[in-house]
Amino acid sequence: MKKIQVNSSRMPVYRDAGFELFDADTAKEAFERETEHQRIPELFIYSRYRNPTVVAAEEEIMKLEGCKWALLTQSGMSAVDTALSIFQTGASTKHWLFFSEIYGGTISYTESILKQRRGLTTFSFSPEKEKYDLDEFTKLVQKTKPGVVYIETISNPMLIVADVERVSEIAHDSGAKVIVDNTFATPALYRPLDSGADIVIHSATKYFSGHGDITAGVLCGNDAELMKAAIEYRKYIGHMISADEAYRLTEQIQTFSLRFREQCSNAVRLVNILKAHPEIKKVWYPGLSDHPTHPEAVKLFDNRGFGAMITFEFSGKTDQEKKAKRDNFIKEVSDHIKLIPSLGDPKTILMPVSSVWAAKYPYPGMIRLSVGFEDYQTLEKTITTALH
Ligand SMILES: *Cc1c(COP(=O)(O)O)cnc(C)c1O
């Protein structure tokens, strides 16, 4: 088969499992330099190691996070696994500290994989009145001397904003590495690596893709040693994303800034409607001055926006009344707003809080909205009609 060079402006989808290495000497050199991490840029070996279409997508993410390296994986969870596994060496493995309000899948991962299977000790740090008390955090860090501190910029579902800058300082002062899941905030609001985080991870399934039709993850950093360790781990465990998914992500990520700006703007407008509505008892949104971590949001996001996630609770004298209002709302908006357990989709989607986070948030009148970038008038009308 003859390979032709064409005048395409796109990075093709290279579906090669193994790439052609021509002769024994080239093959030898390629393998030697690959394991030494001295890669020959135009010579690829095997797609589980490295793939040109994947590299192109990673470069787009590096621009967004403003970092030296980004590595794509086939899901957010495989990025979480990679980030956490590369620190499992020597003394730093002993005790790790996780903020309690992190993604449910990550909590399950720490329990089932880190603790039960790998024998790690982990500590959890919880918010006090919907806000992290960093004096208490400092005490806990000094007492437990964790090797790793793991946090999310904006938490789920109460949208607690962590002062990642201070958290990084406190953690680094005691020699811990800092991993930040920046999925909810995105680099459009905040770039944790700029203020000292060691690794940033994203579920690219969410805002980076923004179309709800691929599963992908990414970890980003600046440190060359961490990059080597992450490349190695991704290769040996096989967390590599496919060229097809990477290609689609490259296409989708081009509109990320536009989409996210529109999602944030829709969210702010919707928050005002919800806040003023008599059927709504309370609205959680980091942009509201009564949100417990509004000051942290102002400090970190510096007028770039407050995200596109909103949590609210129906008013009612009893739990039963609140539950009835919630269930009716879900039914009434369902033509336009679907109940989908994800976020960052083009259209607004919702999750009843107690269906997923009942252990911590058993309140039957609460709904979490992931606001989309659809026409705002349609969105507002759908919601106000359902609320009567
Ligand atoms: C969805 C999500 C993940 C997991 O990502 P997947 O792509 O589903 O594996 C991790 N962290 C946060 C904050 C998420 O929302």
CSV table of C-alpha atoms and ligand atoms in Angstrom, one decimal:
chain,number,residue,atom,x,y,z
A,1,MET,CA,0.0,0.0,0.0
A,2,LYS,CA,1.3,3.4,-0.9
A,3,LYS,CA,1.2,6.1,1.7
A,4,ILE,CA,0.3,9.6,0.4
A,5,GLN,CA,1.0,12.9,1.9
A,6,VAL,CA,-2.0,15.2,1.5
A,7,ASN,CA,-2.6,18.9,2.2
A,8,SER,CA,-4.8,18.3,5.2
A,9,SER,CA,-4.6,20.8,8.1
A,10,ARG,CA,-5.6,18.2,10.6
A,11,MET,CA,-3.7,15.6,12.6
A,12,PRO,CA,-4.9,12.3,11.1
A,13,VAL,CA,-6.2,9.5,13.3
A,14,TYR,CA,-3.3,7.1,13.4
A,15,ARG,CA,-4.8,3.8,14.2
A,16,ASP,CA,-1.6,1.8,14.0
A,17,ALA,CA,-1.3,-0.6,16.9
A,18,GLY,CA,2.4,-1.1,16.1
A,19,PHE,CA,4.3,1.4,13.8
A,20,GLU,CA,6.6,0.4,11.0
A,21,LEU,CA,10.2,0.4,12.2
A,22,PHE,CA,11.9,-0.5,8.8
A,23,ASP,CA,15.0,-2.4,9.9
A,24,ALA,CA,16.7,-4.0,12.9
A,25,ASP,CA,18.9,-1.1,13.7
A,26,THR,CA,16.1,1.5,13.7
A,27,ALA,CA,14.0,-0.8,15.8
A,28,LYS,CA,16.8,-1.2,18.3
A,29,GLU,CA,17.4,2.5,18.5
A,30,ALA,CA,13.7,3.2,18.9
A,31,PHE,CA,13.3,0.8,21.8
A,32,GLU,CA,16.5,1.9,23.5
A,33,ARG,CA,15.6,5.5,23.4
A,34,GLU,CA,12.0,4.9,24.3
A,35,THR,CA,12.8,3.2,27.6
A,36,GLU,CA,15.3,5.9,28.4
A,37,HIS,CA,12.6,8.4,27.7
A,38,GLN,CA,14.7,10.0,25.0
A,39,ARG,CA,12.1,9.8,22.4
A,40,ILE,CA,12.6,10.3,18.7
A,41,PRO,CA,9.7,12.7,18.0
A,42,GLU,CA,8.8,11.2,14.6
A,43,LEU,CA,9.5,7.6,15.4
A,44,PHE,CA,6.6,5.8,17.2
A,45,ILE,CA,6.7,2.2,18.3
A,46,TYR,CA,3.4,1.0,19.7
A,47,SER,CA,0.2,2.9,20.4
A,48,ARG,CA,0.0,1.9,24.0
A,49,TYR,CA,3.3,3.7,24.5
A,50,ARG,CA,2.8,6.8,22.4
A,51,ASN,CA,0.6,7.8,19.5
A,52,PRO,CA,0.9,10.9,17.3
A,53,THR,CA,-2.8,11.7,17.4
A,54,VAL,CA,-2.7,11.4,21.2
A,55,VAL,CA,0.3,13.7,21.4
A,56,ALA,CA,-1.5,16.3,19.3
A,57,ALA,CA,-4.5,16.3,21.8
A,58,GLU,CA,-2.1,16.5,24.7
A,59,GLU,CA,-0.5,19.6,23.3
A,60,GLU,CA,-3.9,21.3,23.2
A,61,ILE,CA,-4.4,20.6,26.9
A,62,MET,CA,-0.8,21.8,27.7
A,63,LYS,CA,-1.8,25.2,26.3
A,64,LEU,CA,-4.9,25.3,28.4
A,65,GLU,CA,-3.3,24.4,31.7
A,66,GLY,CA,-0.1,26.3,30.8
A,67,CYS,CA,2.1,23.3,31.7
A,68,LYS,CA,5.1,21.4,30.5
A,69,TRP,CA,3.5,18.0,30.0
A,70,ALA,CA,0.0,16.4,29.7
A,71,LEU,CA,-0.8,12.7,29.4
A,72,LEU,CA,-4.1,11.5,28.2
A,73,THR,CA,-5.7,8.4,29.6
A,74,GLN,CA,-8.9,6.5,28.7
A,75,SER,CA,-10.9,7.9,31.7
A,76,GLY,CA,-10.7,10.4,34.5
A,77,MET,CA,-10.3,7.4,36.9
A,78,SER,CA,-7.3,6.1,35.0
A,79,ALA,CA,-5.7,9.6,35.4
A,80,VAL,CA,-6.5,9.4,39.1
A,81,ASP,CA,-5.0,6.0,39.3
A,82,THR,CA,-1.8,7.1,37.4
A,83,ALA,CA,-1.4,10.2,39.5
A,84,LEU,CA,-1.8,8.3,42.8
A,85,SER,CA,0.3,5.3,41.8
A,86,ILE,CA,3.4,7.2,40.7
A,87,PHE,CA,3.8,8.4,44.3
A,88,GLN,CA,3.7,4.9,45.8
A,89,THR,CA,7.4,4.6,46.3
A,90,GLY,CA,9.5,4.6,49.5
A,91,ALA,CA,8.5,6.6,52.6
A,92,SER,CA,6.0,8.9,50.9
A,93,THR,CA,3.7,5.9,50.6
A,94,LYS,CA,2.9,5.6,54.3
A,95,HIS,CA,0.1,8.1,55.0
A,96,TRP,CA,-1.9,10.0,52.5
A,97,LEU,CA,-4.4,12.8,53.1
A,98,PHE,CA,-7.6,13.2,51.1
A,99,PHE,CA,-10.1,16.0,51.4
A,100,SER,CA,-13.4,14.4,52.1
A,101,GLU,CA,-15.5,16.2,49.5
A,102,ILE,CA,-14.0,14.5,46.4
A,103,TYR,CA,-15.5,12.6,43.6
A,104,GLY,CA,-17.3,9.5,44.7
A,105,GLY,CA,-15.4,7.3,42.4
A,106,THR,CA,-12.1,8.6,43.8
A,107,ILE,CA,-13.3,7.9,47.4
A,108,SER,CA,-14.2,4.3,46.3
A,109,TYR,CA,-10.8,4.0,44.7
A,110,THR,CA,-9.0,5.0,47.9
A,111,GLU,CA,-11.0,2.5,49.9
A,112,SER,CA,-11.0,-0.4,47.5
A,113,ILE,CA,-7.6,-0.1,45.8
A,114,LEU,CA,-5.4,2.0,48.0
A,115,LYS,CA,-6.4,0.8,51.4
A,116,GLN,CA,-7.8,-2.8,50.9
A,117,ARG,CA,-5.5,-3.9,48.1
A,118,ARG,CA,-2.4,-1.9,48.4
A,119,GLY,CA,-2.4,-1.5,52.2
A,120,LEU,CA,-2.0,2.3,52.4
A,121,THR,CA,-3.2,4.4,55.3
A,122,THR,CA,-5.3,7.3,54.3
A,123,PHE,CA,-6.7,10.2,56.3
A,124,SER,CA,-9.8,12.2,55.4
A,125,PHE,CA,-10.2,15.9,56.0
A,126,SER,CA,-13.7,17.2,56.2
A,127,PRO,CA,-15.2,20.7,55.9
A,128,GLU,CA,-16.7,22.5,58.9
A,129,LYS,CA,-20.0,24.3,58.0
A,130,GLU,CA,-19.4,23.8,54.3
A,131,LYS,CA,-15.9,25.3,54.4
A,132,TYR,CA,-12.4,23.8,54.9
A,133,ASP,CA,-10.7,25.1,58.1
A,134,LEU,CA,-7.1,25.4,57.0
A,135,ASP,CA,-5.8,25.9,60.5
A,136,GLU,CA,-7.2,22.5,61.3
A,137,PHE,CA,-5.7,21.2,58.1
A,138,THR,CA,-2.3,22.5,59.1
A,139,LYS,CA,-2.5,20.7,62.4
A,140,LEU,CA,-3.6,17.4,60.7
A,141,VAL,CA,-0.7,17.7,58.2
A,142,GLN,CA,1.8,18.4,60.9
A,143,LYS,CA,0.5,15.4,62.9
A,144,THR,CA,0.1,12.8,60.1
A,145,LYS,CA,3.0,13.9,57.8
A,146,PRO,CA,1.3,12.8,54.6
A,147,GLY,CA,3.3,11.9,51.5
A,148,VAL,CA,0.4,13.1,49.3
A,149,VAL,CA,-2.4,15.6,49.7
A,150,TYR,CA,-5.3,15.2,47.4
A,151,ILE,CA,-8.0,17.8,46.8
A,152,GLU,CA,-10.6,19.1,44.2
A,153,THR,CA,-10.7,22.9,43.4
A,154,ILE,CA,-14.5,22.9,43.4
A,155,SER,CA,-16.2,20.0,45.3
A,156,ASN,CA,-19.2,18.0,44.5
A,157,PRO,CA,-22.2,18.5,45.1
A,158,MET,CA,-21.9,21.5,47.6
A,159,LEU,CA,-19.4,23.3,45.4
A,160,ILE,CA,-16.9,24.1,48.2
A,161,VAL,CA,-14.0,26.0,46.8
A,162,ALA,CA,-10.7,25.1,48.3
A,163,ASP,CA,-7.9,27.7,48.7
A,164,VAL,CA,-5.6,25.5,46.6
A,165,GLU,CA,-2.8,28.0,46.9
A,166,ARG,CA,-2.8,27.8,50.7
A,167,VAL,CA,-3.4,24.1,50.7
A,168,SER,CA,-0.3,23.6,48.5
A,169,GLU,CA,1.8,25.8,50.7
A,170,ILE,CA,0.9,24.0,53.9
A,171,ALA,CA,1.4,20.6,52.2
A,172,HIS,CA,4.7,21.5,50.7
A,173,ASP,CA,5.9,22.9,54.0
A,174,SER,CA,5.7,19.5,55.5
A,175,GLY,CA,7.1,17.7,52.4
A,176,ALA,CA,3.9,16.4,50.9
A,177,LYS,CA,3.1,16.3,47.1
A,178,VAL,CA,-0.2,17.9,46.0
A,179,ILE,CA,-2.6,16.4,43.5
A,180,VAL,CA,-5.5,18.6,42.4
A,181,ASP,CA,-8.6,17.4,40.5
A,182,ASN,CA,-9.5,20.5,38.6
A,183,THR,CA,-12.5,19.0,36.6
A,184,PHE,CA,-15.2,21.4,38.0
A,185,ALA,CA,-13.1,24.6,37.8
A,186,THR,CA,-11.3,23.9,34.6
A,187,PRO,CA,-8.2,26.0,33.6
A,188,ALA,CA,-10.6,28.8,32.4
A,189,LEU,CA,-11.2,29.6,36.1
A,190,TYR,CA,-8.0,28.5,37.7
A,191,ARG,CA,-4.7,26.8,37.0
A,192,PRO,CA,-3.5,24.9,40.2
A,193,LEU,CA,0.0,24.3,38.7
A,194,ASP,CA,0.6,28.0,38.6
A,195,SER,CA,0.3,28.2,42.4
A,196,GLY,CA,2.4,25.1,43.2
A,197,ALA,CA,0.3,21.9,42.7
A,198,ASP,CA,2.5,19.0,41.6
A,199,ILE,CA,-0.1,17.3,39.5
A,200,VAL,CA,-3.5,18.4,38.1
A,201,ILE,CA,-6.0,15.9,36.8
A,202,HIS,CA,-9.2,16.2,34.8
A,203,SER,CA,-12.0,14.0,33.8
A,204,ALA,CA,-11.8,15.1,30.2
A,205,THR,CA,-15.2,13.3,29.8
A,206,LYS,CA,-16.7,16.5,31.3
A,207,TYR,CA,-15.9,20.1,30.2
A,208,PHE,CA,-12.9,19.3,27.9
A,209,SER,CA,-15.0,17.1,25.7
A,210,GLY,CA,-18.1,19.0,26.6
A,211,HIS,CA,-20.4,16.8,24.4
A,212,GLY,CA,-21.1,13.9,26.7
A,213,ASP,CA,-20.0,11.4,24.1
A,214,ILE,CA,-16.4,10.3,25.1
A,215,THR,CA,-14.7,9.0,28.2
A,216,ALA,CA,-11.2,10.4,28.7
A,217,GLY,CA,-8.9,11.7,31.4
A,218,VAL,CA,-5.7,13.7,31.6
A,219,LEU,CA,-2.9,14.4,34.1
A,220,CYS,CA,-0.8,17.5,33.8
A,221,GLY,CA,2.4,18.8,35.4
A,222,ASN,CA,5.7,20.5,35.1
A,223,ASP,CA,8.2,18.2,36.8
A,224,ALA,CA,10.2,16.0,34.5
A,225,GLU,CA,10.7,13.2,36.9
A,226,LEU,CA,6.9,12.9,37.6
A,227,MET,CA,6.3,12.9,33.8
A,228,LYS,CA,8.7,10.0,33.4
A,229,ALA,CA,7.0,8.1,36.1
A,230,ALA,CA,3.5,8.8,34.7
A,231,ILE,CA,4.6,7.8,31.2
A,232,GLU,CA,6.0,4.6,32.5
A,233,TYR,CA,2.9,3.8,34.6
A,234,ARG,CA,0.4,4.6,31.8
A,235,LYS,CA,2.4,2.3,29.4
A,236,TYR,CA,2.8,-0.7,31.8
A,237,ILE,CA,-0.8,-0.5,33.1
A,238,GLY,CA,-2.2,0.2,29.7
A,239,HIS,CA,-4.2,3.4,30.6
A,240,MET,CA,-3.5,4.9,27.2
A,241,ILE,CA,-6.4,6.6,25.4
A,242,SER,CA,-7.3,5.4,21.8
A,243,ALA,CA,-6.3,7.6,18.8
A,244,ASP,CA,-10.0,7.9,17.9
A,245,GLU,CA,-11.0,9.3,21.3
A,246,ALA,CA,-8.0,11.6,21.3
A,247,TYR,CA,-8.9,12.9,17.8
A,248,ARG,CA,-12.4,13.7,18.9
A,249,LEU,CA,-11.1,15.4,22.0
A,250,THR,CA,-8.8,17.5,19.9
A,251,GLU,CA,-11.8,18.7,17.8
A,252,GLN,CA,-14.0,19.3,20.9
A,253,ILE,CA,-11.4,21.1,22.9
A,254,GLN,CA,-11.1,23.8,20.3
A,255,THR,CA,-14.5,25.2,21.5
A,256,PHE,CA,-13.8,24.6,25.2
A,257,SER,CA,-13.3,28.3,26.1
A,258,LEU,CA,-16.4,29.4,24.2
A,259,ARG,CA,-18.6,26.7,25.6
A,260,PHE,CA,-17.4,27.1,29.2
A,261,ARG,CA,-17.9,30.9,29.1
A,262,GLU,CA,-21.4,30.4,27.9
A,263,GLN,CA,-22.1,27.7,30.5
A,264,CYS,CA,-20.8,30.0,33.3
A,265,SER,CA,-22.9,32.9,32.0
A,266,ASN,CA,-26.1,30.8,31.8
A,267,ALA,CA,-25.4,29.6,35.3
A,268,VAL,CA,-25.1,33.1,36.8
A,269,ARG,CA,-28.4,34.2,35.2
A,270,LEU,CA,-30.1,31.0,36.3
A,271,VAL,CA,-28.8,31.4,39.8
A,272,ASN,CA,-30.5,34.7,40.1
A,273,ILE,CA,-33.9,33.3,39.0
A,274,LEU,CA,-33.6,30.3,41.4
A,275,LYS,CA,-32.5,32.5,44.3
A,276,ALA,CA,-35.5,34.8,43.9
A,277,HIS,CA,-38.1,32.0,43.5
A,278,PRO,CA,-40.4,31.3,46.5
A,279,GLU,CA,-40.3,27.5,45.8
A,280,ILE,CA,-36.5,27.4,46.3
A,281,LYS,CA,-35.2,27.5,49.9
A,282,LYS,CA,-31.5,27.7,49.2
A,283,VAL,CA,-29.1,27.9,46.3
A,284,TRP,CA,-25.4,26.9,46.4
A,285,TYR,CA,-23.2,28.6,43.9
A,286,PRO,CA,-19.7,29.9,44.6
A,287,GLY,CA,-20.5,33.2,43.0
A,288,LEU,CA,-23.2,34.0,45.6
A,289,SER,CA,-22.0,36.2,48.5
A,290,ASP,CA,-23.8,33.8,50.9
A,291,HIS,CA,-21.9,30.7,49.7
A,292,PRO,CA,-19.6,29.6,52.5
A,293,THR,CA,-16.5,29.7,50.2
A,294,HIS,CA,-17.4,32.8,48.2
A,295,PRO,CA,-14.2,34.5,49.4
A,296,GLU,CA,-12.1,31.6,48.3
A,297,ALA,CA,-13.8,31.6,44.9
A,298,VAL,CA,-13.2,35.4,44.5
A,299,LYS,CA,-9.5,34.9,45.5
A,300,LEU,CA,-8.8,32.0,43.1
A,301,PHE,CA,-11.0,32.8,40.2
A,302,ASP,CA,-10.4,36.5,40.1
A,303,ASN,CA,-13.5,37.5,38.1
A,304,ARG,CA,-13.1,34.8,35.5
A,305,GLY,CA,-16.4,33.2,36.5
A,306,PHE,CA,-17.7,30.9,39.2
A,307,GLY,CA,-18.3,27.7,37.2
A,308,ALA,CA,-21.4,26.1,35.7
A,309,MET,CA,-22.6,23.8,38.5
A,310,ILE,CA,-25.5,24.8,40.7
A,311,THR,CA,-27.1,23.0,43.7
A,312,PHE,CA,-30.4,24.0,45.1
A,313,GLU,CA,-33.0,22.8,47.5
A,314,PHE,CA,-36.8,23.1,47.4
A,315,SER,CA,-38.7,24.7,50.2
A,316,GLY,CA,-41.3,22.7,52.1
A,317,LYS,CA,-42.4,22.0,55.7
A,318,THR,CA,-41.6,18.3,55.6
A,319,ASP,CA,-39.1,16.1,53.7
A,320,GLN,CA,-42.1,14.5,52.0
A,321,GLU,CA,-43.2,17.9,50.6
A,322,LYS,CA,-39.7,18.7,49.4
A,323,LYS,CA,-39.4,15.3,47.8
A,324,ALA,CA,-42.7,15.7,46.0
A,325,LYS,CA,-41.6,19.1,44.6
A,326,ARG,CA,-38.3,17.7,43.5
A,327,ASP,CA,-39.9,14.7,41.7
A,328,ASN,CA,-42.5,16.9,40.1
A,329,PHE,CA,-39.8,19.3,38.9
A,330,ILE,CA,-37.7,16.4,37.4
A,331,LYS,CA,-40.8,15.2,35.5
A,332,GLU,CA,-41.8,18.7,34.2
A,333,VAL,CA,-38.4,19.7,32.9
A,334,SER,CA,-37.6,16.2,31.4
A,335,ASP,CA,-38.3,17.2,27.7
A,336,HIS,CA,-35.4,19.6,27.9
A,337,ILE,CA,-33.3,18.8,31.0
A,338,LYS,CA,-32.5,15.1,31.4
A,339,LEU,CA,-31.5,13.2,34.6
A,340,ILE,CA,-28.0,12.2,33.6
A,341,PRO,CA,-25.2,11.3,36.0
A,342,SER,CA,-22.5,13.3,34.4
A,343,LEU,CA,-21.7,17.0,33.9
A,344,GLY,CA,-20.4,19.5,31.3
A,345,ASP,CA,-22.8,18.4,28.6
A,346,PRO,CA,-24.0,20.8,25.9
A,347,LYS,CA,-27.5,20.9,27.4
A,348,THR,CA,-28.3,21.4,31.1
A,349,ILE,CA,-28.6,18.1,32.9
A,350,LEU,CA,-29.6,17.3,36.5
A,351,MET,CA,-29.0,14.9,39.4
A,352,PRO,CA,-31.1,14.5,42.5
A,353,VAL,CA,-28.5,14.8,45.2
A,354,SER,CA,-29.8,12.2,47.6
A,355,SER,CA,-29.8,9.5,44.8
A,356,VAL,CA,-26.0,9.6,44.7
A,357,TRP,CA,-24.7,11.3,47.9
A,358,ALA,CA,-27.3,10.1,50.4
A,359,ALA,CA,-24.7,9.1,52.9
A,360,LYS,CA,-23.6,12.7,53.3
A,361,TYR,CA,-26.5,14.6,51.9
A,362,PRO,CA,-29.7,12.7,52.5
A,363,TYR,CA,-31.9,15.8,51.7
A,364,PRO,CA,-34.7,14.8,49.4
A,365,GLY,CA,-35.3,18.3,48.1
A,366,MET,CA,-31.9,18.9,46.6
A,367,ILE,CA,-31.0,19.0,42.9
A,368,ARG,CA,-27.6,19.5,41.3
A,369,LEU,CA,-27.6,21.2,37.9
A,370,SER,CA,-24.9,21.0,35.3
A,371,VAL,CA,-25.7,24.1,33.2
A,372,GLY,CA,-25.3,23.8,29.5
A,373,PHE,CA,-24.5,26.2,26.7
A,374,GLU,CA,-28.0,26.0,25.1
A,375,ASP,CA,-30.0,29.1,24.4
A,376,TYR,CA,-30.6,30.8,27.8
A,377,GLN,CA,-34.3,31.8,27.1
A,378,THR,CA,-35.2,28.1,26.5
A,379,LEU,CA,-33.5,27.1,29.7
A,380,GLU,CA,-35.1,29.8,31.8
A,381,LYS,CA,-38.5,29.1,30.4
A,382,THR,CA,-38.2,25.4,31.0
A,383,ILE,CA,-37.3,26.0,34.7
A,384,THR,CA,-39.7,28.8,35.5
A,385,THR,CA,-42.6,26.8,33.9
A,386,ALA,CA,-41.7,23.8,36.0
A,387,LEU,CA,-41.6,25.8,39.1
A,388,HIS,CA,-44.9,27.7,38.3
B,1,LIG,C1,-16.3,12.3,36.5
B,1,LIG,C2,-15.2,12.7,37.4
B,1,LIG,C3,-14.1,11.9,37.6
B,1,LIG,C4,-14.0,10.5,37.0
B,1,LIG,O1,-13.8,10.7,35.6
B,1,LIG,P1,-14.3,9.6,34.5
B,1,LIG,O2,-14.0,10.2,33.2
B,1,LIG,O3,-15.7,9.3,34.7
B,1,LIG,O4,-13.4,8.4,34.8
B,1,LIG,C5,-13.1,12.3,38.5
B,1,LIG,N1,-13.2,13.5,39.2
B,1,LIG,C6,-14.3,14.3,39.0
B,1,LIG,C7,-14.4,15.6,39.8
B,1,LIG,C8,-15.3,13.9,38.2
B,1,LIG,O5,-16.4,14.7,38.0
